[in-house]
mmCIF file of C-alpha atoms in Angstrom:
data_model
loop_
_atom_site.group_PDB
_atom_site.id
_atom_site.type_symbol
_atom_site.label_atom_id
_atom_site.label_comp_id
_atom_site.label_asym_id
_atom_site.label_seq_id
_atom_site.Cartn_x
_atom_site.Cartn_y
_atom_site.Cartn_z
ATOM 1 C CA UNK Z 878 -6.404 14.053 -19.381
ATOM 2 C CA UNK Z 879 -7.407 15.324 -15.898
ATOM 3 C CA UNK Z 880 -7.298 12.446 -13.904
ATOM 4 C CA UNK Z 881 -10.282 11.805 -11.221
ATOM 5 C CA UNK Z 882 -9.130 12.451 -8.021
ATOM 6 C CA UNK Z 883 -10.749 9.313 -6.717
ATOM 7 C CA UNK Z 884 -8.863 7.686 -9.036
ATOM 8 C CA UNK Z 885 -5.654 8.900 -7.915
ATOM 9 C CA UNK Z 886 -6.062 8.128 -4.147
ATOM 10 C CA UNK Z 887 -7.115 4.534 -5.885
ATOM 11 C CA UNK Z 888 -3.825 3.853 -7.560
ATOM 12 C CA UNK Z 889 -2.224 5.431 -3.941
ATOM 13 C CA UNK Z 890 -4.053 2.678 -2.528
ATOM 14 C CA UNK Z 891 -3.204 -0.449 -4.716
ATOM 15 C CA UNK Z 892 0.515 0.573 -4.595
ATOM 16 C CA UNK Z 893 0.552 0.837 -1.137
ATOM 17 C CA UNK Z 894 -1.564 -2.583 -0.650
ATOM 18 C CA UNK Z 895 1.125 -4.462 -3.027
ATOM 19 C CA UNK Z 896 4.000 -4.186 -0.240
ATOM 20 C CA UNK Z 897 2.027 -6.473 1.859
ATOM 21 C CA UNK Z 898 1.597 -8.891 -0.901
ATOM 22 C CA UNK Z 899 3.744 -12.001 -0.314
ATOM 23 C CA UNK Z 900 1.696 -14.540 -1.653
ATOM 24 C CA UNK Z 901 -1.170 -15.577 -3.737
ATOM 25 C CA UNK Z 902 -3.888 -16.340 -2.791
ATOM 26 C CA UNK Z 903 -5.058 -14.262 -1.157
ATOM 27 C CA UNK Z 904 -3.074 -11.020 -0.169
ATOM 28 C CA UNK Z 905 -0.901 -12.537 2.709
ATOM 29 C CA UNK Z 906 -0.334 -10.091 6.063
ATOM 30 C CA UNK Z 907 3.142 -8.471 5.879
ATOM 31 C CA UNK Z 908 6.019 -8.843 8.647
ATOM 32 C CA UNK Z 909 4.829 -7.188 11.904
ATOM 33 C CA UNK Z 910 7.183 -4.202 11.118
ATOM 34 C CA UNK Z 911 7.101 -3.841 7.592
ATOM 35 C CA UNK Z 912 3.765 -1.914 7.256
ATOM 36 C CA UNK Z 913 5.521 0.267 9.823
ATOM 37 C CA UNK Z 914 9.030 0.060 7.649
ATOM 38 C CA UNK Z 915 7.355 1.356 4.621
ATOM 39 C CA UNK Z 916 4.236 3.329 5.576
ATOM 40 C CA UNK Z 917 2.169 1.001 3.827
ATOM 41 C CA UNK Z 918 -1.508 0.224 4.733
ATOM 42 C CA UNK Z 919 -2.490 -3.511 4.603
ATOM 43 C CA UNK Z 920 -6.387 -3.445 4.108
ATOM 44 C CA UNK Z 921 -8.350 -4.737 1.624
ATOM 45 C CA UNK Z 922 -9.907 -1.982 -0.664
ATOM 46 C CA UNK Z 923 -13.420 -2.280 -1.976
ATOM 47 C CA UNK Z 924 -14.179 -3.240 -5.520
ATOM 48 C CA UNK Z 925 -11.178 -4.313 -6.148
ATOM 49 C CA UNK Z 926 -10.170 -8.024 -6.784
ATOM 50 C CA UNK Z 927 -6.834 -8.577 -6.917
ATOM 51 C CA UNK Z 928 -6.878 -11.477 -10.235
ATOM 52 C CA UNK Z 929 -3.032 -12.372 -10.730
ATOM 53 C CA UNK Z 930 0.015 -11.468 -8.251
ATOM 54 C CA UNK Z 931 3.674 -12.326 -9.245
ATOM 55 C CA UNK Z 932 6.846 -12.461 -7.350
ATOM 56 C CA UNK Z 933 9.897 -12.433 -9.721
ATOM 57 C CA UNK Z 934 12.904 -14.065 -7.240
ATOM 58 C CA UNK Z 935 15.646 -13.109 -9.398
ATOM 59 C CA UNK Z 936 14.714 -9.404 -10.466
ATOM 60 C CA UNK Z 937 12.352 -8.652 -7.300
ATOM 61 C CA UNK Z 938 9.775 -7.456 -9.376
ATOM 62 C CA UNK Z 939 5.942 -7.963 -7.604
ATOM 63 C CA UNK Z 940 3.626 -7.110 -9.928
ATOM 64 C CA UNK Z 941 -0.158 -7.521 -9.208
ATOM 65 C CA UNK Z 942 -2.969 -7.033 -11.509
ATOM 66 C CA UNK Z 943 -6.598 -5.840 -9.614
ATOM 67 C CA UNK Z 944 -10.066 -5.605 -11.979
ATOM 68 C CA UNK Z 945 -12.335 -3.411 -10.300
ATOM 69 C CA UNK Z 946 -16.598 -4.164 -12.408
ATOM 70 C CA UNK Z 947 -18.041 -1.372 -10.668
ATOM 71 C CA UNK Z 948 -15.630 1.181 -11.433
ATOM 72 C CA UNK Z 949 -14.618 -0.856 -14.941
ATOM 73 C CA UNK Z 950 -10.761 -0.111 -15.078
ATOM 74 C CA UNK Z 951 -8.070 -2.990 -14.621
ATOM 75 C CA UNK Z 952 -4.789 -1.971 -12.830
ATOM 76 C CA UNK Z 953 -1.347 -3.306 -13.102
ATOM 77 C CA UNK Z 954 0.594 -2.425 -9.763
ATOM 78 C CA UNK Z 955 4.044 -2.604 -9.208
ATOM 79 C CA UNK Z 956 5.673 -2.782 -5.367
ATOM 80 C CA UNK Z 957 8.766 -0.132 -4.646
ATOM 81 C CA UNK Z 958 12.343 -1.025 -3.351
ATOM 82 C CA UNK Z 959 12.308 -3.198 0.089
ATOM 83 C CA UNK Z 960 14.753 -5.734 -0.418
ATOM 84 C CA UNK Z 961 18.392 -6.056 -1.299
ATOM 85 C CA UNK Z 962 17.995 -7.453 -4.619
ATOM 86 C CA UNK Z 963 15.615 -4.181 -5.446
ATOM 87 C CA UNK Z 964 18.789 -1.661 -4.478
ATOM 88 C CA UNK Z 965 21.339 -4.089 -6.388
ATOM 89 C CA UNK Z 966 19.416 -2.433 -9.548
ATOM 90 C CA UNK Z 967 18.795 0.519 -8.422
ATOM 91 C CA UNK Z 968 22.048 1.376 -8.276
ATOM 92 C CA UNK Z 969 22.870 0.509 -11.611
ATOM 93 C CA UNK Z 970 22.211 3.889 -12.826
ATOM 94 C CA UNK Z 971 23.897 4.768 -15.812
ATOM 95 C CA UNK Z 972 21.927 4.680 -19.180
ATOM 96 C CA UNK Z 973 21.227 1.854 -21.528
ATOM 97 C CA UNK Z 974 19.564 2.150 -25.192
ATOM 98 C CA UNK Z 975 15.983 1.124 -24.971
ATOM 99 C CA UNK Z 976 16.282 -1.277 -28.104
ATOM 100 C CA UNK Z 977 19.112 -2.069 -30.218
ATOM 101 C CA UNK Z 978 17.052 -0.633 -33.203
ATOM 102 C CA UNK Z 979 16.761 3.213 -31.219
ATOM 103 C CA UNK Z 980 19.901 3.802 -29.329
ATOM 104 C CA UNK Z 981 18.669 7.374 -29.412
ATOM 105 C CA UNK Z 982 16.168 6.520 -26.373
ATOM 106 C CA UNK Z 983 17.828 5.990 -23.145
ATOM 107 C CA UNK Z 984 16.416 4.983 -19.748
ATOM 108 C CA UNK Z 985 17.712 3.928 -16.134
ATOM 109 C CA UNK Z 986 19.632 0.409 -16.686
ATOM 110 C CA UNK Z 987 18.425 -1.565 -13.748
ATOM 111 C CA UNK Z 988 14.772 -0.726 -14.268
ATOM 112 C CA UNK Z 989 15.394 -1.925 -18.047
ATOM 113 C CA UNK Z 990 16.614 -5.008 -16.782
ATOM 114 C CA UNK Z 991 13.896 -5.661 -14.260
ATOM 115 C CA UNK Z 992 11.114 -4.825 -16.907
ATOM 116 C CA UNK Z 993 12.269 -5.729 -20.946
ATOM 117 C CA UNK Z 994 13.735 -8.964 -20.598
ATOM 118 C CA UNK Z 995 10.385 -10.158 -19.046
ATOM 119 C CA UNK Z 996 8.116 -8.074 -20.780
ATOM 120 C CA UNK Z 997 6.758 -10.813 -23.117
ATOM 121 C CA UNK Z 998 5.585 -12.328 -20.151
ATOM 122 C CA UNK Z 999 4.540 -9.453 -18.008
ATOM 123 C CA UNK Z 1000 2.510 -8.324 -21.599
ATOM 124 C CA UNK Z 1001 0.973 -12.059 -22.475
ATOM 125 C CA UNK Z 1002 -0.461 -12.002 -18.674
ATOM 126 C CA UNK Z 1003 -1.842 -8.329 -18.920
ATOM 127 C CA UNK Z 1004 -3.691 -8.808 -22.537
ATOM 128 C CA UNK Z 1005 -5.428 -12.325 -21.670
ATOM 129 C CA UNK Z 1006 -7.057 -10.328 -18.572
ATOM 130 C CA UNK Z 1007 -7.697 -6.994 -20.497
ATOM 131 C CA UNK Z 1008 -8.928 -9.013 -23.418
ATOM 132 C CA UNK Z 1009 -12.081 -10.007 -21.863
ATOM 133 C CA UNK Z 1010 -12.892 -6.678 -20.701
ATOM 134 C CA UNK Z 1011 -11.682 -4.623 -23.694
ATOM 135 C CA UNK Z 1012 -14.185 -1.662 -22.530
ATOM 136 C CA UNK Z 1013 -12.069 -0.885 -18.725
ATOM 137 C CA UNK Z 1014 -9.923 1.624 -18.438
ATOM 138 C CA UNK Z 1015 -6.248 0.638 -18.165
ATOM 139 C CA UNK Z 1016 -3.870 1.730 -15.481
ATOM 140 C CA UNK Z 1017 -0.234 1.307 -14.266
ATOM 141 C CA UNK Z 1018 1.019 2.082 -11.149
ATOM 142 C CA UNK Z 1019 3.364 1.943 -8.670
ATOM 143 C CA UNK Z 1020 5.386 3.527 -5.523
ATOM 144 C CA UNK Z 1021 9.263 4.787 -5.592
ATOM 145 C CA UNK Z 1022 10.756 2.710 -8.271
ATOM 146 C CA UNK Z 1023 7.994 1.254 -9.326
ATOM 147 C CA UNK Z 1024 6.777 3.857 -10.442
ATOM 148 C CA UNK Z 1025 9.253 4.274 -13.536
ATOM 149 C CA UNK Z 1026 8.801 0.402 -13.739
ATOM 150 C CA UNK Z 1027 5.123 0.757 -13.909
ATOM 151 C CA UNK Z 1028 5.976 3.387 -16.767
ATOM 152 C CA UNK Z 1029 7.693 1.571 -18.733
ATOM 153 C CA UNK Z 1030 5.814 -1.699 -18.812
ATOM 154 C CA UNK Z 1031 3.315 0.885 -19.789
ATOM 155 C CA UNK Z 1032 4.913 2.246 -22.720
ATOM 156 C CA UNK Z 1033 6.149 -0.900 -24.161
ATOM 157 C CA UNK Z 1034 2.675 -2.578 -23.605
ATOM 158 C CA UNK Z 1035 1.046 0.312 -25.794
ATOM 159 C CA UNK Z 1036 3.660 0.055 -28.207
ATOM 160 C CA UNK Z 1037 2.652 -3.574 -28.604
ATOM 161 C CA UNK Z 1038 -0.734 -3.707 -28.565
ATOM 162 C CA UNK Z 1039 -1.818 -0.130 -29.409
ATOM 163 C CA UNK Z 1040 -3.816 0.011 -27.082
ATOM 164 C CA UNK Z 1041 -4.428 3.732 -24.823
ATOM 165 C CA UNK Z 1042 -3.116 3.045 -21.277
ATOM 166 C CA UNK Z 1043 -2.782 5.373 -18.212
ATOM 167 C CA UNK Z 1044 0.060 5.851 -15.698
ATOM 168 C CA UNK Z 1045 -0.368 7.006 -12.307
ATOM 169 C CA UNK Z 1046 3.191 7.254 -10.856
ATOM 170 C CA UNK Z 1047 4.218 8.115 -7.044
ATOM 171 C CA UNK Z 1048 7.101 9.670 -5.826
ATOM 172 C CA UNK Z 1049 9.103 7.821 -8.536
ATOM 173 C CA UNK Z 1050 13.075 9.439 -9.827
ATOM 174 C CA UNK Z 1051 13.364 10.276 -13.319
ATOM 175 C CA UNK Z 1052 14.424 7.411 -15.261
ATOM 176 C CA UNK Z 1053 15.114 8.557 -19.319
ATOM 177 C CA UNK Z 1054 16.397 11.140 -21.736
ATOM 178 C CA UNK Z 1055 14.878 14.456 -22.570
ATOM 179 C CA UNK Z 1056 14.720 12.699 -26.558
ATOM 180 C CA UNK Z 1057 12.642 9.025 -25.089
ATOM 181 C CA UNK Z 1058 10.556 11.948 -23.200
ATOM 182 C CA UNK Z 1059 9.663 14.004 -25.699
ATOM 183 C CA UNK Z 1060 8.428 10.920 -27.808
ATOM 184 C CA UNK Z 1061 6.508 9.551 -25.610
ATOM 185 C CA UNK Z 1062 4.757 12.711 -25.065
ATOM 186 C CA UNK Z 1063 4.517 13.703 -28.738
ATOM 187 C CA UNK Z 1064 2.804 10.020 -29.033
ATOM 188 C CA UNK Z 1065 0.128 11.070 -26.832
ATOM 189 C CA UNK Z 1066 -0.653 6.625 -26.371
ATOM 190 C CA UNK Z 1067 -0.393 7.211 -22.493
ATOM 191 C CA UNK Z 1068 -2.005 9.243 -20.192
ATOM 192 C CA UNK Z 1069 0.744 10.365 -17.319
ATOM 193 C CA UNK Z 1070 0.536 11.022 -14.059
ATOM 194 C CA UNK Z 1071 3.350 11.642 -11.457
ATOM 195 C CA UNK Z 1072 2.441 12.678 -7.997
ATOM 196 C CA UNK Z 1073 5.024 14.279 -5.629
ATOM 197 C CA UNK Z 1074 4.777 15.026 -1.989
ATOM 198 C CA UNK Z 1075 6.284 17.491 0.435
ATOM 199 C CA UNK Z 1076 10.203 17.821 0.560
ATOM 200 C CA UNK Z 1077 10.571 14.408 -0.585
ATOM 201 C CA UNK Z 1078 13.994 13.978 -2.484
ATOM 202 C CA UNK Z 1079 13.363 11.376 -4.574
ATOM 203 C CA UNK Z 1080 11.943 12.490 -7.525
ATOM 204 C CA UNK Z 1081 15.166 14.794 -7.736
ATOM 205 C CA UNK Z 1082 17.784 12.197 -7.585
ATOM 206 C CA UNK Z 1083 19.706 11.746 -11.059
ATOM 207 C CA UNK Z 1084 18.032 14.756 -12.390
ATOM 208 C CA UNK Z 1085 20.826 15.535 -14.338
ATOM 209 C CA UNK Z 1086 21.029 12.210 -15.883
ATOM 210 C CA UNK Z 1087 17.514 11.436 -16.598
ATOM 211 C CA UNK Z 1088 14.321 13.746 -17.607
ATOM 212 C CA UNK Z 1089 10.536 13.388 -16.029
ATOM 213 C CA UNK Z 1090 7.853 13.134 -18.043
ATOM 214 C CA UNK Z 1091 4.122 13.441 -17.649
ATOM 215 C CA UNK Z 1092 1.789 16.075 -15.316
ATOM 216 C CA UNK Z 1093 3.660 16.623 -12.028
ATOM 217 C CA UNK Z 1094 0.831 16.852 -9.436
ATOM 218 C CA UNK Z 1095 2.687 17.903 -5.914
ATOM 219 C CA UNK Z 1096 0.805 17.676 -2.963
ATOM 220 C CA UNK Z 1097 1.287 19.530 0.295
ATOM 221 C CA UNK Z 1098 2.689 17.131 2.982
ATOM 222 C CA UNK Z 1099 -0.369 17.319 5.357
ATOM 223 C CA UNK Z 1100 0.765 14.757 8.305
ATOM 224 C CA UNK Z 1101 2.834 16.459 9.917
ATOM 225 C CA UNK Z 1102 1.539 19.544 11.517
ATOM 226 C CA UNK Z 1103 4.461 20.459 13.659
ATOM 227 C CA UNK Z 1104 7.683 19.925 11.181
ATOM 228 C CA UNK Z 1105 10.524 22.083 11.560
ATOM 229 C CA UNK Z 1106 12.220 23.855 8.389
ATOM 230 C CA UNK Z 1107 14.259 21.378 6.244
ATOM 231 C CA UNK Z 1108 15.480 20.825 3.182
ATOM 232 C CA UNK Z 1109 14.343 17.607 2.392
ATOM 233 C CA UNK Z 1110 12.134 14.597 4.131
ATOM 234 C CA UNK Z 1111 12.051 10.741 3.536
ATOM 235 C CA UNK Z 1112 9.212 10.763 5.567
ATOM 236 C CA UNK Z 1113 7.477 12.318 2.792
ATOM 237 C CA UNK Z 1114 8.639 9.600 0.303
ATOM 238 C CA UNK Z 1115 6.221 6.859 2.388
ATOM 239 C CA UNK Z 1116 2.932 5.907 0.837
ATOM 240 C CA UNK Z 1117 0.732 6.105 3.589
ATOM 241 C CA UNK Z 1118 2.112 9.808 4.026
ATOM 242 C CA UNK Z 1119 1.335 10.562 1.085
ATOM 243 C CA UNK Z 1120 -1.564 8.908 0.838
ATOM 244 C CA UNK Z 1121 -2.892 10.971 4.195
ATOM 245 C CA UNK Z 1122 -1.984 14.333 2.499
ATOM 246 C CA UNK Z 1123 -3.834 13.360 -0.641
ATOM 247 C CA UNK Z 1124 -6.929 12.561 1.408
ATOM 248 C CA UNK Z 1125 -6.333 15.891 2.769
ATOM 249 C CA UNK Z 1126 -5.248 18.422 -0.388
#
């Protein structure tokens, strides 16, 4: 699937509205700094109505769920690493079997235990919203880690319900092995999208660990019009960066 444009910058949009989601109702304002922190932007974006918003205190997890009636999709955002409890997980890198049944599928352990153990819950709150708009198109997405969270919820919510599901990732690591890859890709359930930007060197970390999967679309890092030569640039990992380029590619 060649994914609208619009669309894309959309799901850049929702993922980087989510960091400045600390309560609900209604999207709370953020910390003075923390827009600034994480190159997030903070406005309200039209059309879309933000319908459920959880903060998970012992994983970290924020998920939000947005229906958008004009444009008839519903999206299921998840917010990147900002806290301590985020990088406790993050670190725990080495792989786990995705199920006891299929030890032959392994992914990233902390994102497994942010996402499966609360899947059931995470799944029940996603169907009774999708359920009474069966004809929208479904998205997950997400910024840095959450992007591979957003990914997997994905996969094991398709799984379950058999339903066809996209995935708009950005700037996300790889997260499983070249064999869970290859079946989700041979499955064909989920549309995939990862978007890259610039010398950001996230998306490389544990590469020989884990395996990508999905379209790679890498954009051009566009904000920056006087950047000396380097190898790498976090700068480029920030939403709003990469949100400006994409406006701009």
């Amino acid at each position: 699937m060649l994914f609208n444009p619009i669309t894309v910058l959309k799901m850049a949009q929702l993922s980087s509205i989510i960091y400045c989601s600390q309560t609900f109702p209604p999207l709370a304002p953020p910390p003075l700094d923390l827009p600034i922190a994480l190159g997030s932007s903070c406005k309200p974006l039209p059309n879309e109505n933000i319908v459920y918003f959880n903060d998970n205190k012992t994983t970290a997890v924020k998920m939000a769920i947005s229906k958008n009636d004009r444009d008839k999709h519903v999206s299921i955002i998840f917010r990147g690493s900002e806290t301590i409890t985020d990088w406790k997980y993050n670190l725990q890198f080495l792989p786990k079997s995705l199920d006891k049944d299929n030890k032959k599928f392994w992914v990233h352990t902390g994102v497994y235990k942010q996402i499966y153990p609360n899947f059931d819950f995470y799944s029940n709150i996603t169907e009774a919203i999708i359920e009474k708009v069966p004809e929208y198109d479904i998205y997950f997405t997400g910024h840095s880690s959450a992007a591979i969270q957003a990914l997997l919820m994905a996969y094991l919510y398709s799984e379950r319900t058999g339903r066809e599901v996209n995935a708009i990732g950005f700037c996300g690591p790889p997260f499983m092995n070249w064999k869970f890859r290859d079946h989700i890709e041979s499955a064909k359930k989920i549309d995939i999208l990862r978007v890259t930007h610039g010398l950001d060197p996230v998306p490389f970390l544990m590469l020989p660990l884990y395996s990508h999967v999905g379209n790679n679309l890498h954009l051009r890092q566009t904000y920056n019009k006087r950047r000396f030569p380097r190898i790498f640039s976090i700068r480029d990992h920030l939403i709003l960066n990469l949100i400006r380029s994409l406006k701009d590619n």
